[in-house]
Coordinates of C-alpha atoms and ligand atoms in Angstrom, one line a residue:
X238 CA 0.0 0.0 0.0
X239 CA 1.6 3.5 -0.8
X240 CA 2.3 5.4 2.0
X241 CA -0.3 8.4 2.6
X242 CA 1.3 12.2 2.7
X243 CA 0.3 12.6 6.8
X244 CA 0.3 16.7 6.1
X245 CA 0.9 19.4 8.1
X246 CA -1.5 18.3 11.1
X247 CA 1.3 16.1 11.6
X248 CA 3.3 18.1 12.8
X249 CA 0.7 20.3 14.2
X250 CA -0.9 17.6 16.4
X251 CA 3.2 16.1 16.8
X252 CA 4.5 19.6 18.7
X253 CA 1.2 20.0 20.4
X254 CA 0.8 16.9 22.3
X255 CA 4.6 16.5 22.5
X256 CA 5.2 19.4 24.5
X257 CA 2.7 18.2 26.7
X258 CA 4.8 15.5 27.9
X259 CA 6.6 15.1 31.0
X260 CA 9.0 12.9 32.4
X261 CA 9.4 13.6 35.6
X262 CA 8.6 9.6 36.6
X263 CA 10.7 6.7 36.6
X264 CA 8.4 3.6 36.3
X265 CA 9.7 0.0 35.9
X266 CA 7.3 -2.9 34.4
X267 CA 8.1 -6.0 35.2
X268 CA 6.7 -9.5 33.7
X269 CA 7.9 -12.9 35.0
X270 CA 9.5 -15.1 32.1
X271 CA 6.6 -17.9 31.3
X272 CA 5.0 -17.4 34.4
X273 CA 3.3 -20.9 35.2
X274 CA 5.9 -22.5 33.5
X275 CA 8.4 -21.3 35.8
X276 CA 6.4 -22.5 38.6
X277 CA 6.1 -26.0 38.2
X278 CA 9.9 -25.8 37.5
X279 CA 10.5 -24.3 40.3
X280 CA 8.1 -26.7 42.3
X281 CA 9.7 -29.8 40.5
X282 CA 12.7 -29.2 39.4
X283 CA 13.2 -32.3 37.2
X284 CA 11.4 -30.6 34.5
X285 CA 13.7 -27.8 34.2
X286 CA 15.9 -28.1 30.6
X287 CA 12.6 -30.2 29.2
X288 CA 10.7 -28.5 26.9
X289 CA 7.0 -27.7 29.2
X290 CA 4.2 -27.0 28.0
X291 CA 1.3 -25.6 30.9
X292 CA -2.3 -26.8 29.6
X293 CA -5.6 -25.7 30.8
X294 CA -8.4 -27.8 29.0
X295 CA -7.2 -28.3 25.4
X296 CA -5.0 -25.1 25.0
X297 CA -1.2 -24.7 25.9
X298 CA -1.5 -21.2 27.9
X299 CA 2.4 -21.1 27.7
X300 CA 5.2 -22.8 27.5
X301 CA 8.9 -22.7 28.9
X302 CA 11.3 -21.1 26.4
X303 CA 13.0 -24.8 26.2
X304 CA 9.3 -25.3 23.6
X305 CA 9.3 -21.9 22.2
X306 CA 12.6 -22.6 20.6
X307 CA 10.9 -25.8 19.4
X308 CA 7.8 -24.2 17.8
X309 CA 5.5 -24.7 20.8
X310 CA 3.6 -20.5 21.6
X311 CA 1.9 -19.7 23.8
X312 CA -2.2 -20.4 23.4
X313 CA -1.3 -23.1 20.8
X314 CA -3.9 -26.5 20.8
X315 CA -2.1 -29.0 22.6
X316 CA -2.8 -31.1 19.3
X317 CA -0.7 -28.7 17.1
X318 CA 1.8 -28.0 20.1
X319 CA 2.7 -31.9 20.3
X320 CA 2.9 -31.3 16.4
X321 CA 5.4 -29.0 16.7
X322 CA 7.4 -30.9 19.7
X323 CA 6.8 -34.4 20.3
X324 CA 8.6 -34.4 23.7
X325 CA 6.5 -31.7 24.9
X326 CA 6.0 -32.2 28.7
X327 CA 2.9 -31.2 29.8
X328 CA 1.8 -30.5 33.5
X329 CA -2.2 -29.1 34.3
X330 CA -2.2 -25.4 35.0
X331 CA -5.8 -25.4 36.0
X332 CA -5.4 -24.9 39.4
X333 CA -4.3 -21.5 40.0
X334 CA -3.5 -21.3 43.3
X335 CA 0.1 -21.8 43.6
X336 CA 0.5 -19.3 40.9
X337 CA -1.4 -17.6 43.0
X338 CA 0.9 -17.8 46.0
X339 CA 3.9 -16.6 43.7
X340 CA 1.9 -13.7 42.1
X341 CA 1.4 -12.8 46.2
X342 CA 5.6 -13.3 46.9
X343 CA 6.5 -11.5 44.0
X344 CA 4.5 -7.9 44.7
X345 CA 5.2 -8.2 48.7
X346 CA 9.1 -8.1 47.2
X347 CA 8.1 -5.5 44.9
X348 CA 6.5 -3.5 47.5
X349 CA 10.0 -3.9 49.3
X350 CA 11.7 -1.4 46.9
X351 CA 7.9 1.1 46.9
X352 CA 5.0 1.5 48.1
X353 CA 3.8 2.3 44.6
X354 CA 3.2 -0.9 43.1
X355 CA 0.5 -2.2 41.1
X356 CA -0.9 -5.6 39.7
X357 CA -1.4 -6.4 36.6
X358 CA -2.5 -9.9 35.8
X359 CA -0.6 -12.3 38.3
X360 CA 2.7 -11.7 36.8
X361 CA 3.0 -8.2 35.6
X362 CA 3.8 -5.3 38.2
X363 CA 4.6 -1.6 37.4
X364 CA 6.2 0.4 40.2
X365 CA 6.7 3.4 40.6
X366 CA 10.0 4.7 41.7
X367 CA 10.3 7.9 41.2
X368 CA 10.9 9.1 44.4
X369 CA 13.9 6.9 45.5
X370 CA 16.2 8.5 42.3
X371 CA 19.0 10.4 44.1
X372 CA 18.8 13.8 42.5
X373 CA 22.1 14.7 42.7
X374 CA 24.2 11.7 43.0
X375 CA 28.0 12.1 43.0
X376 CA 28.9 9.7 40.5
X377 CA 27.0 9.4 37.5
X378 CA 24.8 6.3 37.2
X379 CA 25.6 3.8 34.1
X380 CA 22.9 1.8 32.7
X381 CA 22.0 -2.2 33.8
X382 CA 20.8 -4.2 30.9
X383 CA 20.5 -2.9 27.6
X384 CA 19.3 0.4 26.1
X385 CA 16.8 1.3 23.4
X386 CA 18.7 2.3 20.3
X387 CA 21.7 2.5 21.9
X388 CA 23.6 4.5 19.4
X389 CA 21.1 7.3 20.2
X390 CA 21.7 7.1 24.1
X391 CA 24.0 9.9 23.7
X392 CA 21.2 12.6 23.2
X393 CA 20.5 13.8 27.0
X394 CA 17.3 15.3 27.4
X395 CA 17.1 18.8 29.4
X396 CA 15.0 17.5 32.0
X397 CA 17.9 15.5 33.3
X398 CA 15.6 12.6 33.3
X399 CA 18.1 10.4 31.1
X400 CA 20.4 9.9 34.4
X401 CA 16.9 8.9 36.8
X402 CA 16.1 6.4 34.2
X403 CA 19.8 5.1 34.4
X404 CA 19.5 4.4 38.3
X405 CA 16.3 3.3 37.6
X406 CA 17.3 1.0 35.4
X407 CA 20.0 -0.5 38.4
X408 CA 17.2 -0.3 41.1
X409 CA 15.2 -2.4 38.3
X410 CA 18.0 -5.1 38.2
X411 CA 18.4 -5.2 42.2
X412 CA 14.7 -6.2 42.1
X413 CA 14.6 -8.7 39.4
X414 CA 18.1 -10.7 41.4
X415 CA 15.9 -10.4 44.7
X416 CA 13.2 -12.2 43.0
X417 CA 15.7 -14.5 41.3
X418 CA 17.5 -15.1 44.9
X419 CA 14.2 -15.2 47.0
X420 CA 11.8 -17.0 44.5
X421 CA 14.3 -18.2 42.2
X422 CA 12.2 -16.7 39.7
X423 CA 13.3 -15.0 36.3
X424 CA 12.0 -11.7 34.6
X425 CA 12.0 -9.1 32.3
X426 CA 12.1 -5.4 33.3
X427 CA 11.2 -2.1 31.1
X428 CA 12.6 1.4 32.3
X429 CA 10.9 4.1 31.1
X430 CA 9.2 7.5 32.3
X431 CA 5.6 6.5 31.9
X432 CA 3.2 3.0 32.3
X433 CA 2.7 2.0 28.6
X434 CA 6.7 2.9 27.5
X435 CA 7.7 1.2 30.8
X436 CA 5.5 -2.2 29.2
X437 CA 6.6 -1.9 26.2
X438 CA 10.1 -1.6 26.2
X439 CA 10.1 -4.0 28.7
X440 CA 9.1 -6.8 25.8
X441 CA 11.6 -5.7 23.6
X442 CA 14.5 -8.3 25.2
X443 CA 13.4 -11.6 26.4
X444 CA 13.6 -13.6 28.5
X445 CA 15.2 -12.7 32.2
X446 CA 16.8 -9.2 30.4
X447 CA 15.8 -5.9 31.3
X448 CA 15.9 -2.7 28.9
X449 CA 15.9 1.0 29.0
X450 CA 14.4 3.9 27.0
X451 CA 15.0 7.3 27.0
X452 CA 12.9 9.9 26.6
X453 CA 14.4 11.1 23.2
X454 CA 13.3 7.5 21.9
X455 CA 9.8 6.9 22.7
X456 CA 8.3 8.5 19.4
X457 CA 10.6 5.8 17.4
X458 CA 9.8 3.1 20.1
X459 CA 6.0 3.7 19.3
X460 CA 6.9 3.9 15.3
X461 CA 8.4 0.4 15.4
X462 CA 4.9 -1.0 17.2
X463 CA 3.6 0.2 13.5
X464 CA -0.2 -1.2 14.0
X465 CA -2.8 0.7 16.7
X466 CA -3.9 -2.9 18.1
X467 CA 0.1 -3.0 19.6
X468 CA -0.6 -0.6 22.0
X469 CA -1.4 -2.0 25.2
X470 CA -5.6 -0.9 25.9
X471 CA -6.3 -0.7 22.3
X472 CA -8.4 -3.7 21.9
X473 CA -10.7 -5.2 18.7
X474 CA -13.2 -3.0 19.3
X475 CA -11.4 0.0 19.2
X476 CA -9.3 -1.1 16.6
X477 CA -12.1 -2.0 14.9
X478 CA -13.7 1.7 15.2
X479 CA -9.9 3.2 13.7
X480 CA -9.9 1.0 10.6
X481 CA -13.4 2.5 10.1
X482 CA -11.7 5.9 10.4
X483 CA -8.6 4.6 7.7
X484 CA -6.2 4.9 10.7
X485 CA -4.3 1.0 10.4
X486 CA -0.8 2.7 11.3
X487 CA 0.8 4.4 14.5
X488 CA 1.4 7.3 12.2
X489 CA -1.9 7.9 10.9
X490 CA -3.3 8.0 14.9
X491 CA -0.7 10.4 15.8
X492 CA -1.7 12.3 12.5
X493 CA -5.8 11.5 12.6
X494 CA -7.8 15.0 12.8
X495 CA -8.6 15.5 16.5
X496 CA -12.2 16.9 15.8
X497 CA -12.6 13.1 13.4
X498 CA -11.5 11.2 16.6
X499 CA -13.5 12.9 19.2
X500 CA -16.2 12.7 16.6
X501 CA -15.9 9.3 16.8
X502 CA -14.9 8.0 19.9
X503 CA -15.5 10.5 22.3
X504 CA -13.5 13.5 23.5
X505 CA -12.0 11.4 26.4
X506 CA -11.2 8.9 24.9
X507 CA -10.0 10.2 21.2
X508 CA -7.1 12.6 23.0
X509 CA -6.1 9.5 25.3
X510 CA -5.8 7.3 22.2
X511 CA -4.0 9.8 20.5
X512 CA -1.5 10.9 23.4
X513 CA -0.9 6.9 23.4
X514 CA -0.3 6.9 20.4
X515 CA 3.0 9.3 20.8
X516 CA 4.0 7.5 23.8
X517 CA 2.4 9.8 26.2
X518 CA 1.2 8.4 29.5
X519 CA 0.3 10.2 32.4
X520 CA -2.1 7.6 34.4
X521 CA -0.2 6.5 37.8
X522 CA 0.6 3.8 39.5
X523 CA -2.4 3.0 41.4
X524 CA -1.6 1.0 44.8
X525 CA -3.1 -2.2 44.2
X526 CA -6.2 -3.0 46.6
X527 CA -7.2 -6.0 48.0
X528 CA -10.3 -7.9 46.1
X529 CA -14.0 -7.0 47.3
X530 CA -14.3 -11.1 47.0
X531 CA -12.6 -14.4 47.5
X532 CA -13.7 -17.5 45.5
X533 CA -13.3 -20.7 44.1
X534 CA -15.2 -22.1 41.0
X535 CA -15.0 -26.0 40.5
X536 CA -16.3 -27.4 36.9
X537 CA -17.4 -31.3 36.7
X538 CA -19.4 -34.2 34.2
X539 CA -22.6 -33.6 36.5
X540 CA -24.0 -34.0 40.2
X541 CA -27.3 -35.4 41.0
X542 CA -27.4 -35.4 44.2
X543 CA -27.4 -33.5 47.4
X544 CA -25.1 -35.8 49.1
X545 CA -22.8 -34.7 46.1
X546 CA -23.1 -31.4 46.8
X547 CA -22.5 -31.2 49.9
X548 CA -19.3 -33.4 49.6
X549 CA -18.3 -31.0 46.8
X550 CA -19.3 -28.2 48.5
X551 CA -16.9 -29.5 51.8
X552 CA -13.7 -29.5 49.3
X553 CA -14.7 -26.3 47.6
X554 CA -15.2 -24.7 51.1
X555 CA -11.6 -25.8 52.7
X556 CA -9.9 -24.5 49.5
X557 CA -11.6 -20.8 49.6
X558 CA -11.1 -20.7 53.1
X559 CA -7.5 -21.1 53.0
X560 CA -7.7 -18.1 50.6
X561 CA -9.7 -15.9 53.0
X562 CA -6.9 -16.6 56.0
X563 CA -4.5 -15.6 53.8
X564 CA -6.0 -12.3 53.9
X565 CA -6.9 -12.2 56.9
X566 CA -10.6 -9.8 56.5
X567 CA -13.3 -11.5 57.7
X568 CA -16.2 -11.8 55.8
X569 CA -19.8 -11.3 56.0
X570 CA -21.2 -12.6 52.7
X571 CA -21.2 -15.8 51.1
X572 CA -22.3 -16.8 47.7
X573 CA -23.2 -19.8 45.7
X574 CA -22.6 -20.1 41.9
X575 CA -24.1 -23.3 40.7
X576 CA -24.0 -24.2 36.9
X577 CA -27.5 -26.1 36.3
X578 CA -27.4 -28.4 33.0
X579 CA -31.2 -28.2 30.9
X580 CA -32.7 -31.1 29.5
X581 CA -32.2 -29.0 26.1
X582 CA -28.7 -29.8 27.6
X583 CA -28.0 -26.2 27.7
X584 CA -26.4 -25.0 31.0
X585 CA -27.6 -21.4 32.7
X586 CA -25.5 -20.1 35.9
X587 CA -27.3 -18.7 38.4
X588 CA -25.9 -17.1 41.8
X589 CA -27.1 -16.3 45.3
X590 CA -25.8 -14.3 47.7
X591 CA -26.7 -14.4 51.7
X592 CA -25.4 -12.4 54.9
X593 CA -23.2 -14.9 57.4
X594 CA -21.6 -14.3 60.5
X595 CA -18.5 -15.9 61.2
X596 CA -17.8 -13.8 64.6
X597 CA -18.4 -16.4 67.1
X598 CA -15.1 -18.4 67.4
X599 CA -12.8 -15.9 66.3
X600 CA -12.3 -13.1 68.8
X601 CA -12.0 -9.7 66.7
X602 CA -8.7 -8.5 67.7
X603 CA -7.1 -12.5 66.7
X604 CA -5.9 -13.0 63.0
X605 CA -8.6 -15.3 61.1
X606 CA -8.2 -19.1 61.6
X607 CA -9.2 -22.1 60.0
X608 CA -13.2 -22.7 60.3
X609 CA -14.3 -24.3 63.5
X610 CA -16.2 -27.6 63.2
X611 CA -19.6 -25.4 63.8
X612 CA -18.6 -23.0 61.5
X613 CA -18.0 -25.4 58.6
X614 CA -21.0 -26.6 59.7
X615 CA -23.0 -23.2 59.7
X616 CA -21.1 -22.3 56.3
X617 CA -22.4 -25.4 54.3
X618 CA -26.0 -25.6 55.8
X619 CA -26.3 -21.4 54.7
X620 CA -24.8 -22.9 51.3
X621 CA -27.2 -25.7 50.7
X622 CA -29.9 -23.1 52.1
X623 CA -29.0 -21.2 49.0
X624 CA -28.7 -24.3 46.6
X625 CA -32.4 -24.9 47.2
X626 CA -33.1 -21.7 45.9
X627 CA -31.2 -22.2 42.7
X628 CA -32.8 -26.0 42.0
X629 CA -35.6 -27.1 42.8
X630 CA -34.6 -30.7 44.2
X631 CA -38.3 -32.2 44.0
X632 CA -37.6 -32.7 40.6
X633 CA -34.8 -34.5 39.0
X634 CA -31.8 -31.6 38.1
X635 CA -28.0 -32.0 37.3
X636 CA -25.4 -29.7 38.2
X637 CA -21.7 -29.1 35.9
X638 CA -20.4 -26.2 38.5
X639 CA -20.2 -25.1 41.7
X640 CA -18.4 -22.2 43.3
X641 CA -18.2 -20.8 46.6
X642 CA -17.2 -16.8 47.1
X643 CA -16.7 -14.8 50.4
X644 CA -17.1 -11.3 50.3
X645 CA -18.8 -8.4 52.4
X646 CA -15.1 -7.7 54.2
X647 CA -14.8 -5.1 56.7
X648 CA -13.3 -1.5 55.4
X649 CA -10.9 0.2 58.1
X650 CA -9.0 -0.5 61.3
X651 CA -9.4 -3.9 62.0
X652 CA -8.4 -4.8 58.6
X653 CA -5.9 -2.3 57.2
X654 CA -5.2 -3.0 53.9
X655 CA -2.2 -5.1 53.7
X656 CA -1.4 -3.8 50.4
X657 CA -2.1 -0.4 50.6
X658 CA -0.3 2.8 51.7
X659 CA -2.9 2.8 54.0
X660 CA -1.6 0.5 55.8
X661 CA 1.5 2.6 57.0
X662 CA -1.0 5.1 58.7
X663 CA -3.6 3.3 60.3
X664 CA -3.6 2.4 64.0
X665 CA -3.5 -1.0 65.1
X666 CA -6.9 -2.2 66.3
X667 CA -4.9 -3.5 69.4
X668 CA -4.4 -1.2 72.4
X669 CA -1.3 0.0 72.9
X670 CA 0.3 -1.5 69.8
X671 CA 2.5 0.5 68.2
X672 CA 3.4 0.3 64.2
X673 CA 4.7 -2.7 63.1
X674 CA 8.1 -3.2 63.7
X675 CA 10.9 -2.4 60.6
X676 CA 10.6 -4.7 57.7
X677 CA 13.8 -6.5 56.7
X678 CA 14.1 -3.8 54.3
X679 CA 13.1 -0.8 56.7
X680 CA 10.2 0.9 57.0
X681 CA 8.0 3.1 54.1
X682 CA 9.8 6.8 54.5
X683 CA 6.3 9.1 54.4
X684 CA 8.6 11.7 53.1
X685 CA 7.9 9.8 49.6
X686 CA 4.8 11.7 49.8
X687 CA 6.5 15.2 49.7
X688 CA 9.1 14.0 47.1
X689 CA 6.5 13.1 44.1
X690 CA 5.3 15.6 41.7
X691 CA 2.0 17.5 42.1
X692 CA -0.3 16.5 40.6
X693 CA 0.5 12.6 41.5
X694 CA 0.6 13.3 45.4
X695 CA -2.5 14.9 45.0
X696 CA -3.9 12.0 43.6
X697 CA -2.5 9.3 45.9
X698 CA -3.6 11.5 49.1
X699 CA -7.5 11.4 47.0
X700 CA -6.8 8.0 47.2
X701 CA -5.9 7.7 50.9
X702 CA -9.0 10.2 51.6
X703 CA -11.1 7.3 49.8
X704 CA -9.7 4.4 52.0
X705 CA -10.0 6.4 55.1
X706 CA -11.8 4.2 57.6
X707 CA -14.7 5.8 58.7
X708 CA -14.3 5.0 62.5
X709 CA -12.2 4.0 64.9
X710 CA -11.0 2.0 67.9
X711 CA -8.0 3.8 68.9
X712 CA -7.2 5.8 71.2
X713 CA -6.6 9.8 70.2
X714 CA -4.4 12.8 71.6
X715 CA -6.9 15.1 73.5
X716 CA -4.8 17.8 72.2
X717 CA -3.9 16.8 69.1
X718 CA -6.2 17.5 65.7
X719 CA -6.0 13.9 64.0
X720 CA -8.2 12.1 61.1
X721 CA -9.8 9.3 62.2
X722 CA -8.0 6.0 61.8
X723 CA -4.8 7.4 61.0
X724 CA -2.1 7.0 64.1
X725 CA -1.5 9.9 65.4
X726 CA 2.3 9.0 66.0
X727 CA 2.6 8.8 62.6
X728 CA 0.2 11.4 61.6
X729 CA 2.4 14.3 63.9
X730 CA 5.4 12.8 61.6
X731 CA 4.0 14.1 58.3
X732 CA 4.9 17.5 56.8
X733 CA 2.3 19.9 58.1
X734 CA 0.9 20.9 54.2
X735 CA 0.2 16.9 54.0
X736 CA -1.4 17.1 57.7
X737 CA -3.5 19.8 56.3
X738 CA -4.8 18.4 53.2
X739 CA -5.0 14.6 55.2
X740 CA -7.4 16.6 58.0
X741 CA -9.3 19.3 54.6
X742 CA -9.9 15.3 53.0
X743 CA -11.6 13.6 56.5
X744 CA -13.9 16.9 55.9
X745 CA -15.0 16.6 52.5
X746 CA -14.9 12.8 52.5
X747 CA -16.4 10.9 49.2
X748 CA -17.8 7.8 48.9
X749 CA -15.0 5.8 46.6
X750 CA -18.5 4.7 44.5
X751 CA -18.3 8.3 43.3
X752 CA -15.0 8.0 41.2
X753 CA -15.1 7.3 37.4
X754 CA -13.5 4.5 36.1
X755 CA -11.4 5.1 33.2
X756 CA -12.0 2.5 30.8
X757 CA -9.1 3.1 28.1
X758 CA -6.6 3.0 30.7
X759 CA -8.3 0.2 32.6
X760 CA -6.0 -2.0 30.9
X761 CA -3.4 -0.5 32.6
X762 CA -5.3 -0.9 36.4
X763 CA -6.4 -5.1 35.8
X764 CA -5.3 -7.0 38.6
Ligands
TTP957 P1 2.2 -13.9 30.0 O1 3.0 -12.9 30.8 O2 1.5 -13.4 28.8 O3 3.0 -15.1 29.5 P2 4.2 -15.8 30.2 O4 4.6 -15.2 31.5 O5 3.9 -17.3 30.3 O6 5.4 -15.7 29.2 P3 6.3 -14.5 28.8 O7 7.7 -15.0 29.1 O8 6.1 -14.2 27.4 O9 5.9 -13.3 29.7 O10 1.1 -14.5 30.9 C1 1.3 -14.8 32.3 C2 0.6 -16.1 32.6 O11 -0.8 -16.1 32.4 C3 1.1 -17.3 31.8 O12 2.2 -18.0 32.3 C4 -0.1 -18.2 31.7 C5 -1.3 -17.3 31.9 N1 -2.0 -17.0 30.7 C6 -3.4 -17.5 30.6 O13 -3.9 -18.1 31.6 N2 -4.1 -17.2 29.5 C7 -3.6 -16.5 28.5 O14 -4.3 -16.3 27.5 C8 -2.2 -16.1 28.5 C9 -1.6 -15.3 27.4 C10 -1.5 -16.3 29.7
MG958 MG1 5.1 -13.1 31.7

């Protein structure tokens, strides 16, 4: 196809959104080479050198890069992976739980290094580091790993933020060998100012490497993605909606006609597209929260009895739970999934949802335990309660699923959230507790706060506002102005202009239902 004249709003739109751009950020993506493969090396290590393939039903989700050099990708049909390479090893990857427990290791080791972390998937991170990059360090830093179009590295941009990303890219390696020392885990690190560069240059030098981009780059980085769909959060639908507009190239959505885009997808979402488009990034790194449920979902032939329930039920019930001690909330909902199966022998899922209280047996200040005897008991007999609602067992039914999900967990104090920033400002729930002791790797400085531009502390203290808890057990300085829930140890600690706006926030809290997702960059907040 011949190449189209892009025109002057080329440049037009080019220096116009460019000069928008900042890069004051140093954010690091990291993905874990062949995620579930690497677990069930690392879990039995007589399959490590063997060419692994991890199935779920009839599809190879991944492989170990032993198969990938043997033809075996990942999301191949086992039948065409075996194909490929007939010493493929395959191990079941349908129960997800110990990638689970990894996924859990790797972003408490993350977290190590920042407080800014956030999930995406179970084996993709980005954290935000920006405010641990000595700002005048005495010796220059050099690059770790490799560098995007190295022979251009030269080119320092004014901003000075060619030297952050070079001790980014060396805070980057330190994580990825804890990981590797720790976990014995392998992975691939990107280095760049903003979310979607950091992702994609991270890709660019697989597996177990780590790469670099500076800012003078990242218009050719997003020239060599060359099609829209490469850009992480443009989907088929959207992509869809461009080729409708003639825009199948990077270079025609940098040089689309604003007013055409907006026309057509929105003004939001057009100029988001667009900035994307030229690299441009300016969405955070959103602290990843803890889920508003736990569950378990468990797929069989069929069940035609209640006895079978029950017993299924009883697995499905000890497997959940150990989920929900893990976190440690208690919870005061339970739901039922059940898959019913139609004479037509077409299924239909249906779902019910009941209050339960698991109080008695565990006293509230104690960490959650395994379920008493009574409250398996009490558990079950509210599930089958809800079963009956779903099927009507005076007549003859079959079942193909059932799944059991906890949710309803408290908000504040006595659960802090273990993966939030919160959690290094509320109280303990305990009397005279004090904070937690040090970590290994010393506690979160709050002076992070002051050290990160504007516009993103203002966001992360909107944040903090919204995950306030709304009341309190602990005890409170008579004298001392303090937001509720919020220690005030380390609440006289914080800069006074943080104080201020912490206090201005407890007055004009929001509901967090009142934020608006953002769904373009949703992609960038899955976890
Ligand atoms: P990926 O990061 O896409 O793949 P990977 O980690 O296996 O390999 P790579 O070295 O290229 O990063 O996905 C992470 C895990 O998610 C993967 O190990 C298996 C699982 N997965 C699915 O369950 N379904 C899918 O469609 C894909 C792509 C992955
Ligand atoms: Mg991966």
């Amino acid at each position: 196809m011949e190449e189209e004249d892009l025109g002057d709003d080329f440049s037009y739109n080019s220096v116009a959104i460019q000069s928008s751009e900042k890069h004051e950020r140093v954010i690091i993506h990291i993905d874990i080479d062949c995620f579930y493969a690497q677990v069930e090396m690392i879990q039995n290590p007589s399959l490590c050198g063997k060419p692994l393939g991890i199935k779920q039903k009839n599809i190879v989700v991944t492989c170990n890069y032993e198969a990938r050099a043997l033809g075996v990708e990942k999301l191949m049909s086992i039948k065409t992976a075996l194909e490929k390479c007939p010493s493929l090893v395959l191990a079941n990857g349908e129960d997800l739980k110990k990638y689970r427990d990894m996924s859990e290791k790797i972003y408490q080791i993350l977290q190590s290094f920042s407080p800014f972390v956030e999930k995406l998937g179970l084996d993709e991170n980005f954290i935000d580091i920006s405010h641990k990059i000595n700002k005048s360090p005495e010796i220059k830093p050099e690059v770790s790993g490799h560098i995007f179009e190295e022979k251009n590295s030269g080119e320092t941009c004014a901003c000075g933020c060619t030297d952050r990303l070079k001790e980014g890219s060396i805070i980057a390696q330190e994580m990825r060998n804890q990981l590797k020392s720790e976990l014995g885990i392998t992975s691939c690190a990107g280095i760049a100012c903003n979310k979607l560069l950091a992702k994609l240059i991270g890709a660019t030098h697989k597996p177990n490497q780590q790469t670099t981009l500076f800012s003078a780059s990242s218009l050719n980085l997003m020239k060599s993605l060359k099609h829209p769909r490469n850009i992480p959060g443009i989907g088929s639908a959207m992509n869809r909606k461009l080729e409708v507009l003639g825009i199948d190239t990077i270079e025609k959505l940098q040089a689309a006609d604003l007013f055409k885009l907006v026309e057509a997808l929105g003004a939001k979402t057009a100029n988001q597209i667009q900035q994307l488009s030229f690299g441009i990034d300016n969405s955070r790194v959103k602290i990843t929260d803890r889920p508003k449920s736990i569950g378990a979902e468990d797929g069989f032939p069929t069940i035609k009895s209640e006895t079978e329930v029950r017993k299924k039920l009883k697995c499905l019930l000890d497997r959940v739970w150990e989920l929900v001690e893990k976190d440690g909330r208690r919870p005061s909902q339970v739901k039922l999934t059940v898959r019913k199966l139609h004479a037509t022998n077409h299924s239909v899922r249906e779902a019910r949802q009941t209050a339960i209280d698991l109080t008695t047996g565990f006293p509230s200040n104690a960490p959650l335990g395994p379920l008493s005897e009574n409250q398996e008991k009490k558990v079950i007999t509210t599930l089958m309660n809800l079963f009956e609602k779903v099927v009507n067992c005076d007549e003859s039914w079959q079942v193909t699923l059932l799944g059991i999900s906890f949710s309803g967990f408290p908000s504040g104090i006595e659960s802090p959230a273990k993966n939030s920033i919160n959690k290094y400002f509320t109280c303990s729930s305990r009397p005279n507790e004090t904070l937690p002791p040090p970590t290994k790797r010393g506690r979160f400085d709050e002076s992070v706060l002051q050290e990160l531009p504007d516009d993103i502390r203002q966001e992360v203290l909107e944040d903090m506002k919204c995950q306030m808890p709304s009341s309190s057990t602990s005890q409170q300085s008579a004298d001392f102005d303090c937001p509720k829930g919020v220690d005030p140890q380390v609440f006289r600690e914080l800069p006074v202009e943080i104080q201020k706006e912490l206090l201005a926030g407890e007055k004009n809290k929001k509901p967090i239902a009142t934020k608006k997702p953002n769904n373009l960059l949703q992609y960038f907040r899955k976890v």
